Structure formats: structure tokens, C-alpha cells
Amino acid sequence: MMTAFRIGPRQMTVLTILAFMYGAPLDAVAQMLGVRMSSAYRHVAKWREAKLISSLKVRPVPGPTWVFPTRSAIEGLTGLSTQFWTPTPKMAAHVRAVLDVRLALVGLDLDRWISERELRAQVGPVKAGESRPHIHDGRFYTSEGEFWAVEVELTAKNAAAARIAVAKAKQAAGKADCDKVIYYCRNGEISNVIKVAARAASGVDGPSVRVAALAEVLGDTTTTSTARSLRPGLSVIEGGASDHINQAAFVGRDTGEAVS
């Protein structure tokens, strides 16, 4: 028989964030709960017993195992109809980086961030022969009340792909009445590609584009390709938001370089 236990407000908030953000490694869960790893293990064990968290012990990259809700928990916590998701090496770094950006920008506030999972649900299924509209990595409300679209770039696109992606990101942001699109880039090479693409898309309808270093929002001073360069537990692996298909110190600051 399953032992009954109480889920407190902070635990429920963390579970809801996990449901919207796909999942996270255990160290990120501990960070959100504000507890040590040993305590996080105990919380997750109880969630697993209650079938809120998958029983699968998945470690897509070196480091802690990942915590991700069951399909029934996702649908109950988000109100969205969705498919079961498990982390893979290709998408682990991007999922973690977007979560880190969210936490840096809005903390545990559930009202100020709109996740990719939610945006994808809003778009809904795409008819055969039609292309899917661009899905931002997230959108959030700044402390001043502005509405920004967020893109997190860990790997460099080629110039042509970047121009198309930035143009579509601007168009999607314009349709959503966003005030700005901000790209957080892992390194200078990626930033330069996005800046060039944004200048090429200057005539596209949509808000201005800003490019900032990912390290700025995460509060780190170095950016390398090593597993712990951006934040403990974060591994940089090829992949991005497109891989998810089918499967506040910084708050309010207008940082980065405006390029359109």
C-alpha cells in the first residue's frame, strides 16, 4: 500500500515547473527545492512512489539522474494533453540550459514564464503539408511588465539556417505581441552568427532582437565547451528546441546587443 504524504507548496511549484520544462537533473531539482542533494533524493523517492515522477532512472549525460514527471502528472499539473517524454543525450543540455535561464530570470514564479511545452500546445497539430510555426524556447514577463521571447543557443547554426530561424522567431514574437526577442548564446562564435542573421532579418515584421551571452544571465564568468562550464551539472551537447518535437538578478534588465 502506498504511504500517504503531504506535498507542500514549494514541492508542488517545483513539480509544476518540471512538468512544463520537460524535466531536470537531480541537482537542479535540489536547487529549486532549496535543499541538499540527500534531501532531494528523499523528495524524489516520495514523488516516484506517488507516481508523479517516472520510475525510469535515466542519466543522459554524465552527472545526476534526471527527474521527469509521468504523463498523467504532466497533464494534471499543466492541463495540457501531451506525450510521455524522456531525456536523451542530444537534448539534455538544451533542456537544462533553458531551465537555468528561466530560474535566473523569474525564479520559481509560475506566472511570468510561458514554456516551450505550453507554446507548442497552443500551436496544436499542424496539417499535412504545412510547416509548423516557430516555437520559442520560452517567453517571460520582465519586472517592468514587458513581454520577451527567449531563445537559447548552445551550438552554432550555419548562416542560412540562422537567418531563417531568426526571421521566424521575430515573426512569431510579433504575432504574440512580444516586446523583444532575446538570444542567449553560449559563446562569441554563436553570438556573431545570430547578430548577422538578425541584421539580415531587420526588415521582417516583429520586435527588435537582442543578443546576450548565456554566462551573463547565469552569472558565470567563463564559457567553454566543458561539461561544467555554464553551471554545475550542465553538459553542452548538440541539440536544440527542434529536438523536443514528439517527445532574479537579471530580471527586467535590457542587456545584450541590439541588432535589429
C-alpha positions as a Python dict, from the first residue, in 0.01 Angstrom:
ca = {
    (1, 'M'): (0, 0, 0),
    (2, 'M'): (131, 342, -93),
    (3, 'T'): (213, 560, 208),
    (4, 'A'): (27, 891, 211),
    (5, 'F'): (238, 1203, 239),
    (6, 'R'): (186, 1574, 210),
    (7, 'I'): (321, 1774, -82),
    (8, 'G'): (399, 2127, 31),
    (9, 'P'): (355, 2444, -178),
    (10, 'R'): (722, 2463, -281),
    (11, 'Q'): (729, 2098, -382),
    (12, 'M'): (414, 2147, -587),
    (13, 'T'): (569, 2452, -755),
    (14, 'V'): (883, 2253, -844),
    (15, 'L'): (675, 1964, -978),
    (16, 'T'): (476, 2208, -1191),
    (17, 'I'): (794, 2365, -1331),
    (18, 'L'): (928, 2019, -1413),
    (19, 'A'): (603, 1936, -1592),
    (20, 'F'): (623, 2247, -1807),
    (21, 'M'): (1000, 2230, -1864),
    (22, 'Y'): (1016, 1855, -1951),
    (23, 'G'): (1245, 1758, -1664),
    (24, 'A'): (1576, 1830, -1493),
    (25, 'P'): (1876, 1657, -1337),
    (26, 'L'): (1856, 1600, -964),
    (27, 'D'): (2097, 1881, -877),
    (28, 'A'): (1864, 2131, -1044),
    (29, 'V'): (1571, 1984, -852),
    (30, 'A'): (1765, 2027, -528),
    (31, 'Q'): (1840, 2386, -624),
    (32, 'M'): (1472, 2461, -687),
    (33, 'L'): (1368, 2292, -361),
    (34, 'G'): (1638, 2478, -172),
    (35, 'V'): (1771, 2158, -14),
    (36, 'R'): (2080, 1939, -18),
    (37, 'M'): (2108, 1656, -268),
    (38, 'S'): (2040, 1399, 6),
    (39, 'S'): (1708, 1566, 83),
    (40, 'A'): (1627, 1598, -285),
    (41, 'Y'): (1671, 1222, -320),
    (42, 'R'): (1410, 1169, -48),
    (43, 'H'): (1164, 1412, -207),
    (44, 'V'): (1200, 1246, -546),
    (45, 'A'): (1159, 899, -394),
    (46, 'K'): (825, 1007, -247),
    (47, 'W'): (716, 1163, -578),
    (48, 'R'): (811, 841, -752),
    (49, 'E'): (611, 638, -502),
    (50, 'A'): (310, 861, -572),
    (51, 'K'): (362, 806, -946),
    (52, 'L'): (420, 1177, -1004),
    (53, 'I'): (770, 1110, -1133),
    (54, 'S'): (881, 843, -1378),
    (55, 'S'): (1038, 535, -1223),
    (56, 'L'): (1298, 530, -1501),
    (57, 'K'): (1650, 609, -1377),
    (58, 'V'): (1786, 797, -1678),
    (59, 'R'): (2128, 963, -1693),
    (60, 'P'): (2152, 1104, -2049),
    (61, 'V'): (2483, 1277, -1974),
    (62, 'P'): (2744, 1228, -1702),
    (63, 'G'): (2611, 1357, -1371),
    (64, 'P'): (2296, 1315, -1165),
    (65, 'T'): (1997, 1116, -1285),
    (66, 'W'): (1712, 1310, -1440),
    (67, 'V'): (1374, 1373, -1281),
    (68, 'F'): (1078, 1396, -1516),
    (69, 'P'): (706, 1367, -1449),
    (70, 'T'): (481, 1088, -1565),
    (71, 'R'): (237, 1162, -1842),
    (72, 'S'): (-59, 1165, -1603),
    (73, 'A'): (125, 1407, -1372),
    (74, 'I'): (214, 1636, -1663),
    (75, 'E'): (-145, 1651, -1779),
    (76, 'G'): (-272, 1701, -1424),
    (77, 'L'): (-23, 1975, -1340),
    (78, 'T'): (-32, 2163, -1671),
    (79, 'G'): (-376, 2091, -1809),
    (80, 'L'): (-211, 2003, -2140),
    (81, 'S'): (-256, 1686, -2340),
    (82, 'T'): (93, 1558, -2406),
    (83, 'Q'): (311, 1261, -2483),
    (84, 'F'): (548, 1094, -2240),
    (85, 'W'): (896, 1243, -2259),
    (86, 'T'): (1233, 1104, -2160),
    (87, 'P'): (1565, 1293, -2174),
    (88, 'T'): (1820, 1196, -2436),
    (89, 'P'): (2185, 1297, -2471),
    (90, 'K'): (2103, 1510, -2774),
    (91, 'M'): (1855, 1734, -2591),
    (92, 'A'): (1976, 1723, -2230),
    (93, 'A'): (2199, 2031, -2244),
    (94, 'H'): (1937, 2248, -2410),
    (95, 'V'): (1659, 2148, -2171),
    (96, 'R'): (1885, 2220, -1873),
    (97, 'A'): (2008, 2550, -2015),
    (98, 'V'): (1656, 2678, -2080),
    (99, 'L'): (1554, 2580, -1727),
    (100, 'D'): (1858, 2761, -1586),
    (101, 'V'): (1767, 3071, -1785),
    (102, 'R'): (1410, 3054, -1659),
    (103, 'L'): (1525, 3027, -1298),
    (104, 'A'): (1768, 3316, -1344),
    (105, 'L'): (1501, 3539, -1496),
    (106, 'V'): (1189, 3463, -1293),
    (107, 'G'): (1288, 3219, -1021),
    (108, 'L'): (1004, 2987, -919),
    (109, 'D'): (734, 3230, -1035),
    (110, 'L'): (480, 3024, -1227),
    (111, 'D'): (301, 3324, -1375),
    (112, 'R'): (583, 3507, -1551),
    (113, 'W'): (721, 3231, -1775),
    (114, 'I'): (549, 3055, -2064),
    (115, 'S'): (729, 2734, -2151),
    (116, 'E'): (803, 2581, -2489),
    (117, 'R'): (573, 2291, -2399),
    (118, 'E'): (287, 2536, -2345),
    (119, 'L'): (365, 2731, -2662),
    (120, 'R'): (375, 2408, -2861),
    (121, 'A'): (36, 2310, -2721),
    (122, 'Q'): (-106, 2650, -2820),
    (123, 'V'): (4, 2596, -3179),
    (124, 'G'): (-152, 2249, -3180),
    (125, 'P'): (-118, 1988, -3455),
    (126, 'V'): (-4, 2101, -3797),
    (127, 'K'): (-193, 1991, -4106),
    (128, 'A'): (-15, 1774, -4361),
    (129, 'G'): (192, 1984, -4597),
    (130, 'E'): (202, 2285, -4365),
    (131, 'S'): (512, 2397, -4180),
    (132, 'R'): (499, 2435, -3804),
    (133, 'P'): (520, 2797, -3682),
    (134, 'H'): (834, 2884, -3490),
    (135, 'I'): (822, 2784, -3124),
    (136, 'H'): (1031, 2997, -2889),
    (137, 'D'): (1227, 2832, -2611),
    (138, 'G'): (1011, 3036, -2377),
    (139, 'R'): (856, 3375, -2317),
    (140, 'F'): (854, 3577, -1998),
    (141, 'Y'): (733, 3899, -1841),
    (142, 'T'): (1005, 4129, -1713),
    (143, 'S'): (970, 4307, -1378),
    (144, 'E'): (869, 4614, -1580),
    (145, 'G'): (588, 4421, -1745),
    (146, 'E'): (743, 4379, -2089),
    (147, 'F'): (686, 4051, -2271),
    (148, 'W'): (1002, 3896, -2416),
    (149, 'A'): (1057, 3590, -2634),
    (150, 'V'): (1360, 3383, -2533),
    (151, 'E'): (1593, 3172, -2746),
    (152, 'V'): (1886, 2974, -2602),
    (153, 'E'): (2164, 2883, -2845),
    (154, 'L'): (2429, 2629, -2746),
    (155, 'T'): (2553, 2535, -3092),
    (156, 'A'): (2617, 2745, -3399),
    (157, 'K'): (2380, 2717, -3693),
    (158, 'N'): (2508, 2773, -4043),
    (159, 'A'): (2444, 3123, -4176),
    (160, 'A'): (2147, 3030, -4393),
    (161, 'A'): (1972, 2832, -4119),
    (162, 'A'): (2034, 3111, -3869),
    (163, 'R'): (1879, 3374, -4098),
    (164, 'I'): (1566, 3163, -4141),
    (165, 'A'): (1542, 3083, -3769),
    (166, 'V'): (1583, 3444, -3655),
    (167, 'A'): (1332, 3570, -3910),
    (168, 'K'): (1077, 3312, -3794),
    (169, 'A'): (1149, 3393, -3429),
    (170, 'K'): (1079, 3760, -3499),
    (171, 'Q'): (759, 3683, -3685),
    (172, 'A'): (632, 3455, -3409),
    (173, 'A'): (719, 3716, -3146),
    (174, 'G'): (537, 3983, -3343),
    (175, 'K'): (222, 3773, -3367),
    (176, 'A'): (237, 3713, -2992),
    (177, 'D'): (278, 4088, -2923),
    (178, 'C'): (620, 4037, -2766),
    (179, 'D'): (822, 4349, -2695),
    (180, 'K'): (1157, 4190, -2772),
    (181, 'V'): (1334, 3872, -2877),
    (182, 'I'): (1646, 3791, -2678),
    (183, 'Y'): (1901, 3529, -2775),
    (184, 'Y'): (2125, 3387, -2504),
    (185, 'C'): (2431, 3240, -2675),
    (186, 'R'): (2691, 3004, -2531),
    (187, 'N'): (2992, 3172, -2690),
    (188, 'G'): (3106, 3453, -2917),
    (189, 'E'): (3101, 3243, -3231),
    (190, 'I'): (2733, 3168, -3186),
    (191, 'S'): (2659, 3529, -3091),
    (192, 'N'): (2821, 3655, -3410),
    (193, 'V'): (2616, 3418, -3627),
    (194, 'I'): (2293, 3533, -3459),
    (195, 'K'): (2388, 3902, -3487),
    (196, 'V'): (2449, 3868, -3860),
    (197, 'A'): (2122, 3680, -3900),
    (198, 'A'): (1933, 3943, -3701),
    (199, 'R'): (2069, 4224, -3918),
    (200, 'A'): (1962, 4030, -4226),
    (201, 'A'): (1613, 3999, -4073),
    (202, 'S'): (1585, 4369, -3985),
    (203, 'G'): (1308, 4415, -4239),
    (204, 'V'): (1100, 4128, -4104),
    (205, 'D'): (791, 4224, -3906),
    (206, 'G'): (845, 4171, -3537),
    (207, 'P'): (1016, 4321, -3233),
    (208, 'S'): (1382, 4405, -3206),
    (209, 'V'): (1635, 4128, -3145),
    (210, 'R'): (1897, 4138, -2873),
    (211, 'V'): (2193, 3904, -2836),
    (212, 'A'): (2347, 3835, -2496),
    (213, 'A'): (2598, 3592, -2353),
    (214, 'L'): (2442, 3298, -2174),
    (215, 'A'): (2701, 3343, -1900),
    (216, 'E'): (2561, 3689, -1824),
    (217, 'V'): (2218, 3564, -1724),
    (218, 'L'): (2360, 3257, -1546),
    (219, 'G'): (2607, 3468, -1353),
    (220, 'D'): (2914, 3278, -1471),
    (221, 'T'): (3241, 3430, -1588),
    (222, 'T'): (3363, 3163, -1828),
    (223, 'T'): (3213, 2981, -2122),
    (224, 'T'): (3382, 2674, -2259),
    (225, 'S'): (3261, 2351, -2409),
    (226, 'T'): (3337, 2151, -2096),
    (227, 'A'): (3058, 1981, -1907),
    (228, 'R'): (3055, 2226, -1616),
    (229, 'S'): (3138, 2550, -1795),
    (230, 'L'): (2795, 2710, -1767),
    (231, 'R'): (2670, 2574, -1437),
    (232, 'P'): (2739, 2265, -1231),
    (233, 'G'): (2576, 1967, -1396),
    (234, 'L'): (2527, 2126, -1738),
    (235, 'S'): (2679, 1941, -2031),
    (236, 'V'): (2693, 2102, -2372),
    (237, 'I'): (2571, 1852, -2630),
    (238, 'E'): (2447, 1907, -2983),
    (239, 'G'): (2074, 1966, -2999),
    (240, 'G'): (1808, 2230, -2954),
    (241, 'A'): (1442, 2304, -2922),
    (242, 'S'): (1359, 2133, -3250),
    (243, 'D'): (1468, 1804, -3093),
    (244, 'H'): (1178, 1817, -2848),
    (245, 'I'): (906, 1757, -3106),
    (246, 'N'): (714, 1448, -3013),
    (247, 'Q'): (875, 1358, -2724),
    (248, 'A'): (1636, 3725, -1041),
    (249, 'A'): (1919, 3917, -1060),
    (250, 'F'): (1878, 3973, -1424),
    (251, 'V'): (1503, 4028, -1431),
    (252, 'G'): (1397, 4330, -1631),
    (253, 'R'): (1741, 4440, -1741),
    (254, 'D'): (1770, 4537, -2105),
    (255, 'T'): (2104, 4370, -2166),
    (256, 'G'): (2278, 4236, -2469),
    (257, 'E'): (2346, 4397, -2802),
    (258, 'A'): (2054, 4523, -3008),
    (259, 'V'): (2094, 4416, -3367),
    (260, 'S'): (1756, 4491, -3523),
}
